[in-house]
Coordinates of C-alpha atoms and ligand atoms in Angstrom, one line a residue:
Chain F
M1 CA 16.4 -39.9 -13.8
I2 CA 13.9 -42.6 -13.0
D3 CA 16.4 -45.4 -13.0
E4 CA 18.7 -43.4 -10.5
N5 CA 16.3 -42.9 -8.0
A6 CA 15.2 -46.5 -8.2
G7 CA 18.6 -47.3 -7.5
T8 CA 19.2 -45.6 -4.5
A9 CA 16.0 -46.5 -3.3
A10 CA 17.2 -50.4 -3.7
G11 CA 20.1 -49.4 -1.9
T12 CA 18.8 -48.6 0.8
P13 CA 17.0 -50.7 3.4
T14 CA 13.9 -48.5 2.9
P15 CA 10.1 -50.4 4.1
W16 CA 8.4 -49.0 0.7
P17 CA 11.0 -47.6 -2.2
G18 CA 8.2 -45.9 -3.7
L19 CA 8.4 -43.5 -1.3
I20 CA 11.7 -42.1 -2.1
L21 CA 10.9 -41.9 -5.9
M22 CA 7.9 -39.7 -4.5
S23 CA 9.4 -37.8 -1.9
P24 CA 10.1 -35.0 -4.1
A25 CA 6.5 -35.1 -5.1
V26 CA 5.9 -35.4 -1.9
T27 CA 7.8 -32.6 -0.3
S28 CA 6.9 -30.1 -3.1
C29 CA 3.4 -31.0 -2.1
K30 CA 4.2 -30.2 1.6
N31 CA 5.7 -26.5 0.8
L32 CA 2.7 -25.8 -1.3
I33 CA 0.3 -26.5 1.7
V34 CA 2.3 -25.0 4.0
G35 CA 3.3 -22.0 1.6
F36 CA -1.0 -21.8 0.7
L37 CA -1.6 -22.0 4.5
E38 CA 0.6 -19.5 5.4
W39 CA -0.6 -16.7 2.8
F40 CA -3.8 -17.7 4.0
G41 CA -2.9 -16.7 7.5
E42 CA -1.4 -13.5 6.1
L43 CA -4.5 -12.9 4.2
G44 CA -6.7 -13.3 7.5
M45 CA -4.4 -10.7 9.6
F46 CA -4.2 -8.1 6.6
F47 CA -8.2 -8.7 6.5
W48 CA -8.3 -7.4 10.5
Q49 CA -6.0 -4.9 9.8
V50 CA -8.4 -3.8 7.4
L51 CA -11.2 -4.2 9.4
R52 CA -10.3 -2.7 12.2
A53 CA -9.0 0.2 10.1
A54 CA -12.3 1.0 8.5
V55 CA -14.5 0.9 11.4
T56 CA -12.4 3.0 13.8
P57 CA -12.4 7.1 12.7
P58 CA -11.1 9.0 11.0
F59 CA -13.4 7.8 7.7
E60 CA -12.5 8.0 4.3
F61 CA -15.5 8.6 2.9
R62 CA -14.1 10.7 -0.1
E63 CA -12.0 7.7 -0.9
V64 CA -14.7 5.9 -1.0
Y65 CA -16.7 8.1 -3.3
R66 CA -13.6 8.2 -5.5
Q67 CA -13.1 4.6 -5.7
L68 CA -17.0 3.4 -6.0
D69 CA -17.0 6.0 -9.2
E70 CA -13.6 4.7 -10.4
I71 CA -14.2 1.1 -10.5
G72 CA -17.8 1.6 -11.6
S73 CA -16.7 3.8 -14.5
K74 CA -13.5 1.5 -15.6
S75 CA -16.1 -2.1 -15.3
L76 CA -19.3 -1.1 -16.2
P77 CA -18.3 -0.9 -20.3
V78 CA -16.5 -4.5 -20.0
V79 CA -18.9 -6.1 -17.7
A80 CA -21.9 -5.1 -19.8
L81 CA -20.0 -6.3 -22.7
A82 CA -19.9 -9.4 -21.6
G83 CA -23.4 -9.5 -20.2
G84 CA -24.4 -9.2 -23.7
A85 CA -22.1 -11.6 -25.1
I86 CA -23.6 -14.2 -22.7
G87 CA -27.1 -13.3 -23.5
V88 CA -26.9 -13.8 -27.1
I89 CA -25.0 -17.1 -26.3
L90 CA -27.7 -18.2 -24.0
S91 CA -30.2 -17.3 -26.4
L92 CA -29.2 -19.1 -29.2
E93 CA -28.0 -22.6 -27.6
A94 CA -31.5 -22.3 -25.4
R95 CA -33.1 -21.8 -29.0
Q96 CA -31.4 -24.8 -30.3
S97 CA -32.0 -26.8 -27.3
L98 CA -35.7 -26.1 -26.5
T99 CA -36.9 -26.5 -30.3
R100 CA -35.8 -29.9 -30.2
F101 CA -37.7 -30.7 -27.0
G102 CA -40.7 -28.8 -28.4
A103 CA -40.4 -26.1 -25.8
K104 CA -39.7 -23.3 -27.6
S105 CA -42.4 -21.3 -25.5
M106 CA -40.0 -21.5 -22.6
L107 CA -37.2 -19.7 -24.4
P108 CA -37.7 -16.5 -22.3
A109 CA -38.0 -18.1 -18.9
A110 CA -35.0 -20.2 -20.1
V111 CA -33.0 -17.4 -20.8
V112 CA -34.1 -15.0 -18.1
F113 CA -33.0 -17.7 -15.4
A114 CA -29.6 -18.6 -17.2
I115 CA -28.7 -15.3 -16.9
M116 CA -30.1 -14.0 -13.6
D117 CA -29.3 -17.1 -11.7
E118 CA -25.7 -17.9 -12.6
T119 CA -24.7 -16.5 -15.6
G120 CA -24.9 -13.1 -15.0
P121 CA -23.1 -13.1 -11.5
I122 CA -20.2 -15.4 -12.3
I123 CA -19.5 -13.7 -15.4
T124 CA -19.0 -10.6 -13.8
A125 CA -17.5 -11.5 -11.2
L126 CA -14.7 -12.9 -13.2
V127 CA -14.5 -9.9 -15.6
A128 CA -14.3 -8.2 -12.7
S129 CA -11.4 -9.8 -11.2
G130 CA -9.3 -9.4 -14.4
R131 CA -10.2 -5.8 -14.3
L132 CA -10.1 -4.7 -10.7
G133 CA -7.8 -7.2 -9.7
A134 CA -5.0 -6.5 -12.0
G135 CA -5.9 -2.8 -11.3
I136 CA -6.3 -2.5 -8.2
G137 CA -2.9 -4.5 -7.9
A138 CA -0.9 -3.0 -10.2
E139 CA -1.8 0.3 -8.7
L140 CA -0.9 -0.8 -5.1
A141 CA 1.9 -2.4 -6.1
S142 CA 3.9 0.2 -8.0
M143 CA 2.7 2.6 -4.8
K144 CA 4.5 0.2 -2.4
V145 CA 7.8 -0.4 -4.5
T146 CA 8.1 3.4 -5.0
E147 CA 7.9 4.0 -1.4
Q148 CA 5.0 5.8 -1.4
I149 CA 3.3 3.6 1.3
D150 CA 5.6 4.1 3.3
A151 CA 5.3 8.0 2.6
I152 CA 1.5 7.3 3.5
E153 CA 2.5 5.6 6.9
A154 CA 5.3 8.3 7.8
S155 CA 3.0 11.2 7.2
A156 CA 1.1 9.2 10.1
V157 CA -2.1 8.1 7.8
N158 CA -2.6 4.1 7.9
P159 CA -2.4 3.3 4.7
Y160 CA -5.3 0.4 5.2
R161 CA -7.4 2.8 6.4
L162 CA -6.3 5.2 3.2
L163 CA -5.8 2.7 0.8
A164 CA -7.3 -0.8 1.4
A165 CA -10.8 -0.3 3.5
P166 CA -12.2 2.0 0.6
R167 CA -11.0 0.1 -2.4
I168 CA -12.1 -3.2 -0.8
L169 CA -15.8 -1.4 0.3
A170 CA -16.3 -0.4 -3.2
C171 CA -15.7 -3.5 -4.9
I172 CA -18.2 -4.9 -2.5
L173 CA -20.5 -1.9 -3.2
M174 CA -19.8 -2.4 -7.0
L175 CA -20.2 -6.0 -8.0
P176 CA -24.2 -6.1 -7.4
L177 CA -24.7 -3.2 -9.1
L178 CA -22.4 -4.3 -12.0
T179 CA -24.2 -7.6 -12.2
L180 CA -27.3 -6.0 -12.4
A181 CA -25.9 -4.2 -15.4
A182 CA -24.6 -7.4 -17.0
D183 CA -28.1 -9.2 -16.6
F184 CA -29.7 -6.3 -18.1
S185 CA -27.7 -6.7 -21.2
G186 CA -27.4 -10.0 -21.5
L187 CA -31.7 -9.8 -21.2
V188 CA -31.6 -7.0 -24.0
M189 CA -29.1 -8.9 -26.2
G190 CA -30.9 -11.9 -25.6
W191 CA -34.4 -10.2 -26.7
V192 CA -32.5 -8.7 -30.0
T193 CA -30.9 -12.7 -30.8
Q194 CA -34.6 -13.8 -30.5
T195 CA -36.2 -11.4 -32.0
M196 CA -34.5 -11.4 -34.9
A197 CA -35.4 -15.1 -35.1
E198 CA -39.1 -14.3 -34.2
P199 CA -39.9 -11.1 -34.0
V200 CA -41.1 -10.6 -30.3
S201 CA -41.7 -7.6 -28.4
F202 CA -39.0 -6.4 -25.2
Y203 CA -41.9 -6.3 -23.2
R204 CA -43.8 -9.4 -23.6
F205 CA -39.9 -11.5 -24.0
I206 CA -39.8 -10.0 -20.2
H207 CA -42.9 -10.7 -19.2
L208 CA -42.9 -14.5 -20.4
G209 CA -39.3 -14.3 -18.9
F210 CA -40.0 -13.0 -15.5
K211 CA -43.6 -15.1 -15.4
G212 CA -43.3 -17.5 -12.3
A213 CA -40.1 -15.9 -11.2
T214 CA -40.0 -14.5 -7.3
F215 CA -37.6 -12.5 -5.7
H216 CA -36.2 -15.6 -4.0
D217 CA -35.1 -16.6 -7.5
L218 CA -33.5 -13.2 -8.3
L219 CA -32.2 -11.6 -5.3
P220 CA -30.0 -14.0 -4.1
P221 CA -28.1 -14.7 -6.8
T222 CA -27.2 -10.6 -7.5
F223 CA -26.3 -10.1 -3.7
K224 CA -24.0 -12.9 -3.7
T225 CA -21.7 -11.0 -5.7
A226 CA -20.8 -8.9 -2.8
I227 CA -19.2 -11.3 -1.4
F228 CA -17.5 -11.7 -4.8
G229 CA -16.5 -7.9 -4.6
L230 CA -15.0 -8.7 -0.8
I231 CA -13.2 -11.5 -2.3
I232 CA -11.7 -9.2 -5.3
G233 CA -11.0 -6.3 -3.6
L234 CA -9.5 -8.3 -0.7
I235 CA -6.8 -10.4 -2.6
A236 CA -6.2 -7.5 -4.7
C237 CA -5.0 -5.3 -2.2
F238 CA -3.7 -7.8 -0.2
Q239 CA -1.8 -8.6 -2.8
G240 CA -0.4 -5.6 -4.1
M241 CA 0.5 -3.7 -0.4
R242 CA 2.8 -6.8 0.0
T243 CA 4.6 -6.8 -3.5
Q244 CA 8.3 -6.6 -3.1
G245 CA 11.2 -6.0 -5.8
G246 CA 10.7 -3.4 -8.1
A247 CA 8.9 -3.2 -11.4
E248 CA 8.8 -7.2 -11.9
G249 CA 7.0 -7.1 -8.5
V250 CA 4.4 -4.9 -9.9
G251 CA 3.8 -7.2 -12.5
R252 CA 3.7 -10.4 -10.4
A253 CA 1.0 -8.8 -7.9
A254 CA -1.2 -7.9 -11.2
T255 CA -1.1 -11.4 -12.4
S256 CA -1.2 -13.1 -9.2
S257 CA -4.4 -11.1 -7.8
V258 CA -6.0 -11.7 -11.0
V259 CA -5.7 -15.3 -10.7
L260 CA -6.0 -16.0 -7.3
S261 CA -9.4 -13.9 -7.1
S262 CA -10.7 -15.2 -9.7
L263 CA -9.8 -18.6 -8.7
F264 CA -11.4 -17.9 -4.9
V265 CA -14.6 -16.6 -7.1
I266 CA -15.2 -19.7 -8.6
V267 CA -14.3 -21.3 -5.4
A268 CA -16.8 -19.2 -3.3
D269 CA -19.5 -19.4 -6.0
V270 CA -19.8 -23.1 -5.1
V271 CA -20.2 -22.6 -1.3
L272 CA -22.4 -20.4 -2.1
V273 CA -24.8 -21.7 -4.7
K274 CA -24.9 -24.4 -2.4
A275 CA -26.1 -22.0 0.8
I276 CA -28.3 -20.1 -1.3
L277 CA -30.3 -23.9 -2.4
I278 CA -30.0 -24.3 1.2
L279 CA -31.5 -21.0 2.4
F280 CA -33.9 -20.3 -0.6
P281 CA -35.3 -23.1 -1.0
Chain X
M1 CA 0.1 27.2 16.8
D2 CA 1.4 23.3 17.2
T3 CA 1.0 23.5 20.4
T4 CA -2.1 21.3 20.4
Y5 CA -0.6 18.3 19.0
Q6 CA 2.4 18.9 21.4
I7 CA 0.3 18.4 24.8
A8 CA -1.7 15.7 23.1
T9 CA 2.0 13.4 22.3
Q10 CA 4.1 14.8 25.1
P11 CA 2.0 15.0 28.4
E12 CA 4.9 15.4 30.2
D13 CA 6.8 18.9 30.3
A14 CA 9.4 16.9 31.6
K15 CA 10.1 15.9 27.8
Q16 CA 10.6 19.0 26.2
D17 CA 14.0 19.3 28.3
D18 CA 16.8 19.4 26.2
S19 CA 18.8 17.1 28.2
A20 CA 16.1 14.0 27.4
P21 CA 17.1 12.5 24.3
V22 CA 14.0 13.4 21.6
V23 CA 15.6 9.8 19.8
G24 CA 16.8 7.5 21.4
L25 CA 18.1 4.0 20.1
K26 CA 19.6 1.8 21.8
D27 CA 21.7 -1.6 20.2
L28 CA 19.6 -1.3 17.4
H29 CA 20.2 -5.0 15.2
K30 CA 18.7 -5.5 11.9
S31 CA 19.2 -8.3 9.3
F32 CA 18.0 -9.1 5.8
G33 CA 17.9 -13.0 5.3
T34 CA 20.9 -13.8 6.4
Q35 CA 22.6 -10.4 5.7
Q36 CA 23.2 -8.6 8.9
V37 CA 23.3 -4.9 8.3
L38 CA 23.0 -3.6 11.8
K39 CA 24.8 -4.9 14.8
G40 CA 24.1 -3.1 17.3
I41 CA 23.6 1.2 17.2
S42 CA 22.9 3.0 20.0
L43 CA 22.7 6.6 19.5
T44 CA 20.7 9.6 20.9
V45 CA 19.9 13.2 19.4
G46 CA 18.6 15.8 21.6
G47 CA 16.4 18.9 20.7
G48 CA 17.9 21.4 18.7
E49 CA 20.7 18.8 17.6
T50 CA 21.9 17.8 14.0
L51 CA 23.0 14.3 13.8
A52 CA 24.6 13.4 10.7
V53 CA 25.4 9.9 9.5
L54 CA 27.6 8.7 7.0
G55 CA 28.7 5.7 5.6
R56 CA 29.6 3.8 2.3
S57 CA 26.7 3.0 0.3
G58 CA 24.9 -0.3 1.7
S59 CA 26.2 0.2 5.4
G60 CA 22.5 0.6 6.5
K61 CA 21.8 4.4 6.6
S62 CA 18.6 4.2 5.1
V63 CA 17.6 1.2 6.9
L64 CA 18.7 3.2 10.2
L65 CA 16.2 6.3 9.6
K66 CA 13.2 3.6 8.6
L67 CA 13.9 1.9 11.6
V68 CA 13.9 5.2 13.9
I69 CA 10.2 6.0 12.2
G70 CA 9.0 2.5 12.6
L71 CA 8.7 1.9 8.8
E72 CA 11.0 -1.3 9.7
K73 CA 11.1 -3.4 13.0
P74 CA 14.4 -3.7 14.6
D75 CA 15.1 -8.0 15.5
A76 CA 16.5 -6.3 18.6
G77 CA 16.9 -3.3 20.9
S78 CA 14.8 -0.4 21.1
V79 CA 14.0 3.2 19.3
S80 CA 12.5 5.7 21.5
I81 CA 11.0 8.9 20.7
H82 CA 10.2 11.6 23.2
G83 CA 10.6 8.8 25.8
Q84 CA 8.3 6.4 24.7
D85 CA 9.3 3.3 23.0
I86 CA 7.4 2.9 19.7
A87 CA 8.0 -1.0 19.5
G88 CA 4.5 -2.9 19.7
L89 CA 2.4 0.1 19.2
D90 CA -0.4 -0.2 16.4
L91 CA -0.3 1.9 13.7
D92 CA -2.4 4.4 14.7
R93 CA -0.6 4.8 18.1
I94 CA 2.5 4.9 15.9
G95 CA 0.7 7.7 14.3
E96 CA 0.5 10.0 17.0
V97 CA 4.2 9.6 17.4
R98 CA 4.7 10.3 13.5
K99 CA 3.0 12.9 13.4
T100 CA 5.5 14.8 15.4
M101 CA 8.4 13.5 13.2
G102 CA 9.1 14.8 9.6
F103 CA 10.6 12.2 6.7
L104 CA 12.2 12.9 3.8
F105 CA 13.0 9.3 1.3
Q106 CA 16.2 9.0 -0.4
H107 CA 14.0 8.8 -3.5
A108 CA 11.7 11.6 -2.3
A109 CA 8.8 8.6 -2.4
L110 CA 6.4 11.5 -4.0
Y111 CA 2.6 10.6 -4.5
D112 CA 2.8 10.1 -7.9
S113 CA -1.0 10.6 -8.7
L114 CA -1.2 13.8 -7.3
T115 CA 0.6 17.5 -8.2
V116 CA 3.5 19.1 -6.2
E117 CA 0.5 21.0 -4.5
Q118 CA -1.8 18.2 -3.4
N119 CA 1.6 16.0 -2.1
V120 CA 2.4 18.8 0.0
A121 CA -0.5 19.2 1.1
F122 CA -1.4 15.6 2.1
P123 CA -0.4 15.4 5.3
L124 CA -2.4 18.9 6.5
Q125 CA -5.1 17.2 4.7
H126 CA -4.8 14.6 7.0
H127 CA -3.7 16.1 10.3
K128 CA -4.8 19.6 10.5
K129 CA -8.6 19.6 9.0
E130 CA -9.0 22.7 11.4
M131 CA -7.4 24.4 8.2
S132 CA -9.6 26.2 6.2
K133 CA -8.7 25.5 2.5
S134 CA -7.3 29.0 1.2
E135 CA -5.1 28.9 4.8
R136 CA -4.0 25.5 4.1
S137 CA -3.2 26.7 0.2
A138 CA -0.9 29.1 1.5
R139 CA 1.1 27.6 3.8
V140 CA 1.5 24.7 1.2
K141 CA 2.9 27.5 -0.9
E142 CA 4.8 29.1 2.0
L143 CA 6.3 25.7 2.4
L144 CA 7.2 25.2 -0.8
A145 CA 8.6 28.4 -1.2
E146 CA 11.1 27.7 1.8
V147 CA 12.5 24.7 -0.3
G148 CA 12.8 27.2 -3.4
M149 CA 9.9 24.8 -5.9
D150 CA 7.2 27.4 -5.1
G151 CA 7.1 27.9 -9.1
H152 CA 5.5 23.8 -10.1
L153 CA 2.5 24.0 -7.7
D154 CA 0.4 21.8 -10.6
K155 CA 3.3 19.9 -11.9
M156 CA 3.2 16.1 -11.5
P157 CA 6.0 14.7 -10.2
S158 CA 7.3 12.8 -13.1
D159 CA 7.7 16.1 -14.8
I160 CA 10.1 17.3 -12.5
S161 CA 13.8 16.4 -12.1
G162 CA 15.1 14.2 -8.7
G163 CA 16.4 16.9 -7.3
M164 CA 13.1 19.0 -7.8
Q165 CA 11.1 16.1 -6.1
K166 CA 13.8 15.8 -3.3
R167 CA 13.1 19.4 -2.4
V168 CA 9.6 18.9 -2.7
G169 CA 9.7 15.8 0.1
L170 CA 11.3 18.2 2.4
A171 CA 8.6 20.4 1.9
R172 CA 6.2 17.8 2.5
A173 CA 8.3 16.5 5.6
L174 CA 8.2 20.2 7.1
A175 CA 4.2 20.3 6.5
L176 CA 3.4 19.6 10.2
E177 CA 6.2 21.3 11.9
P178 CA 7.5 18.5 13.4
D179 CA 10.4 18.3 15.7
I180 CA 12.3 15.6 14.6
L181 CA 13.6 15.6 11.2
L182 CA 14.8 12.5 9.4
L183 CA 16.6 13.3 6.2
D184 CA 17.7 10.8 3.7
E185 CA 20.2 12.5 1.7
P186 CA 18.7 15.5 1.1
T187 CA 21.2 17.4 -0.5
A188 CA 22.0 14.2 -3.4
G189 CA 21.3 15.3 -6.9
L190 CA 21.6 19.0 -6.1
D191 CA 23.9 21.4 -7.5
P192 CA 25.9 23.6 -5.0
I193 CA 23.9 26.3 -4.8
S194 CA 20.2 24.3 -4.0
A195 CA 22.6 22.3 -1.8
A196 CA 23.7 25.3 0.3
E197 CA 20.2 26.6 0.1
I198 CA 18.8 23.6 1.4
D199 CA 21.6 23.1 4.4
D200 CA 20.7 26.9 5.6
L201 CA 17.2 25.8 5.8
V202 CA 17.7 22.9 7.9
L203 CA 20.3 24.8 10.1
K204 CA 17.4 27.6 10.7
L205 CA 14.8 25.2 11.2
Q206 CA 17.5 23.7 13.8
K207 CA 17.8 27.0 15.5
E208 CA 14.1 28.4 15.1
R209 CA 12.3 25.6 15.9
H210 CA 14.2 23.2 18.0
M211 CA 14.2 20.4 16.0
A212 CA 15.9 17.0 17.0
S213 CA 17.3 15.9 13.1
I214 CA 19.3 13.2 11.7
V215 CA 20.8 13.5 8.5
V216 CA 21.9 10.8 6.1
T217 CA 24.3 12.3 3.5
H218 CA 27.4 11.6 1.5
D219 CA 27.9 15.2 1.5
L220 CA 30.9 16.2 3.4
H221 CA 30.6 19.5 2.7
S222 CA 27.0 19.4 4.0
A223 CA 27.6 17.4 7.0
K224 CA 30.3 19.8 8.4
T225 CA 27.6 22.3 7.9
V226 CA 24.3 21.3 9.4
A227 CA 25.8 18.8 11.8
D228 CA 26.7 19.4 15.7
R229 CA 27.8 15.6 15.8
L230 CA 28.9 12.8 13.1
V231 CA 28.4 9.0 13.3
L232 CA 30.1 6.8 10.3
L233 CA 28.5 3.1 9.7
Y234 CA 31.3 0.5 9.4
Q235 CA 30.1 -3.0 9.0
G236 CA 26.9 -2.4 10.8
E237 CA 28.6 -0.8 13.6
I238 CA 29.4 3.2 14.7
A239 CA 33.0 3.3 13.8
I240 CA 33.3 6.6 15.1
E241 CA 31.1 9.2 16.7
G242 CA 32.2 12.9 17.2
T243 CA 32.2 16.3 15.8
F244 CA 34.1 17.0 12.1
E245 CA 37.1 18.2 13.8
E246 CA 36.9 14.6 16.3
L247 CA 36.3 12.6 13.1
R248 CA 38.9 14.4 11.3
H249 CA 41.7 13.7 13.6
S250 CA 40.9 10.1 14.0
D251 CA 43.6 7.7 13.8
I252 CA 41.3 4.9 12.2
E253 CA 41.9 3.8 8.9
F254 CA 38.9 3.4 7.8
V255 CA 37.6 7.1 9.2
K256 CA 41.0 8.5 7.9
E257 CA 39.8 7.4 4.0
F258 CA 36.5 8.0 4.6
L259 CA 37.1 11.7 5.1
K260 CA 40.2 12.3 3.2
D261 CA 38.9 14.6 0.8
S262 CA 37.3 17.3 3.2
Ligands
ATP1 N1 13.8 -4.2 2.5 C1 14.6 -4.7 2.3 N2 15.1 -6.4 2.4 C2 16.1 -6.7 2.1 N3 17.4 -5.9 1.9 C3 17.5 -4.6 2.6 C4 16.2 -4.2 2.3 N4 16.4 -2.7 2.8 C5 17.7 -2.6 2.8 N5 18.3 -3.9 2.5 C6 19.3 -4.5 2.7 O1 19.8 -3.6 3.7 C7 21.4 -3.1 3.3 C8 21.7 -1.6 3.4 O2 20.7 -0.9 2.7 P1 20.5 1.2 2.9 O3 19.7 1.4 2.2 O4 20.2 0.9 4.5 O5 22.0 1.2 2.6 P2 22.4 3.1 2.5 O6 23.5 2.6 3.3 O7 21.0 3.8 2.8 O8 22.8 2.7 1.2 P3 23.2 4.4 0.2 O9 23.8 5.2 0.5 O10 23.3 3.3 -1.5 O11 21.2 4.7 0.0 C9 21.6 -3.3 1.4 O12 22.9 -4.3 1.7 C10 20.4 -3.8 1.2 O13 20.3 -4.5 0.1
MG2 MG1 20.4 5.0 1.4

């Protein structure tokens, strides 16, 4: 196959035959970029529509309440479980390395900071991306392909206001709370792990862990997850509401919401970590 | 009872006039990708008039109805409702227009997370906030009784048959007492008795409430019963428009073939 391409390249008077060899790659790369920009533009317009619908009456308070309940109760168990597991892992790892450096007394602080600064928020966001991205994406997509969203519109109700805005708002509000739950569960399990090796009271563990910590250390990382919530809710609603093509489309919407929202959560985290370091030195 | 929103959406009394078309379609074109579905459809429907739209499967009847309510956007041409062009209206403003319209989807499109009762209550909940709970549930029962579905209030849409879903969809379309009714195959999948009941209901509404209706149908008998005028779509255009008798005496080959069983 490469020989074939090289042949044509040699036959035509092109300044740089390598370009022709690469051209399929170049075009597919170009398509990818154009496709992404288009997608991103549409996402922006979608966000604008939702925002406009959300700030003008009638307000769908009942829907927001229902979504808070739904999203919170759906994700709390998984998030707490993930947080707990991370607590055990961090505690074990920290014990290993801190013992080696003879800084074992630092263990509680190491666990607290590792969990609250970065691991708790990002694990919560990734677990929520999976749970909520798939849930919201599939739910809205199945409404779309069965014309239920059209039916809402035909009943003169704005689907951005009724469906998208409450879900996105609930994600924004819930993520910090879920993060706190994950953090707490991580701390408890971190302590359990520690105390099994070397008994220490929970109170003392927490006291040592938070010694020297300020609100600046702990609040920004927790509240940045509201932005992760925005990303997850927005992408899941967008992917769901633009779905086309039957049951297959529903599956695709669920998968793409999860993949895209986890990806964008991680990318956003890079930016946010840096921003927090600059803003709260 | 519905004077409030009529005043809100039809400030000029002139528009209540029978002669002014309630629905006016001008030279509508619609394509999906390279497939041209509609190639220049012009139609008007007046108050108290029922228009039946016939055509083969895939001829664009459902697309035409969705253009009328703005769920699809035309590539060219215009749709006016009560004399107002709906192109370019944002969702909230087109919503004001849609409050005067009832739409029955071909596959009913009931909300699958809501019960039959909640489905019919949905438009009332959102647009008749002044209604008390008991008034609303009384109204919902009345609407469901009209379509013969008042015995199934608490069922989920997935637990009732296709024909029953269709009738619930019709009750939902009628909830806001629209003055324009758009029905996509209201009698498809119904037994002859239920179908005749739906036809009677449409006729009754047309008389009592002076509604303008567009009914898409494959059921020639129903078309003959309810429609004042019929149009037959063929290859994206209107092959013929007229009363049932006029259509039946047409010389056009396709029209003859289409109506040969009637
Ligand atoms: N959203 C869409 N995307 C692509 N093509 C579409 C879309 N909606 C309709 N079409 C195409 O438009 C054509 C007309 O569809 P439409 O649903 O209006 O047919 P119909 O006359 O209602 O048929 P039936 O009697 O079977 O309901 C079909 O060929 C269909 O494939
Ligand atoms: Mg159809």
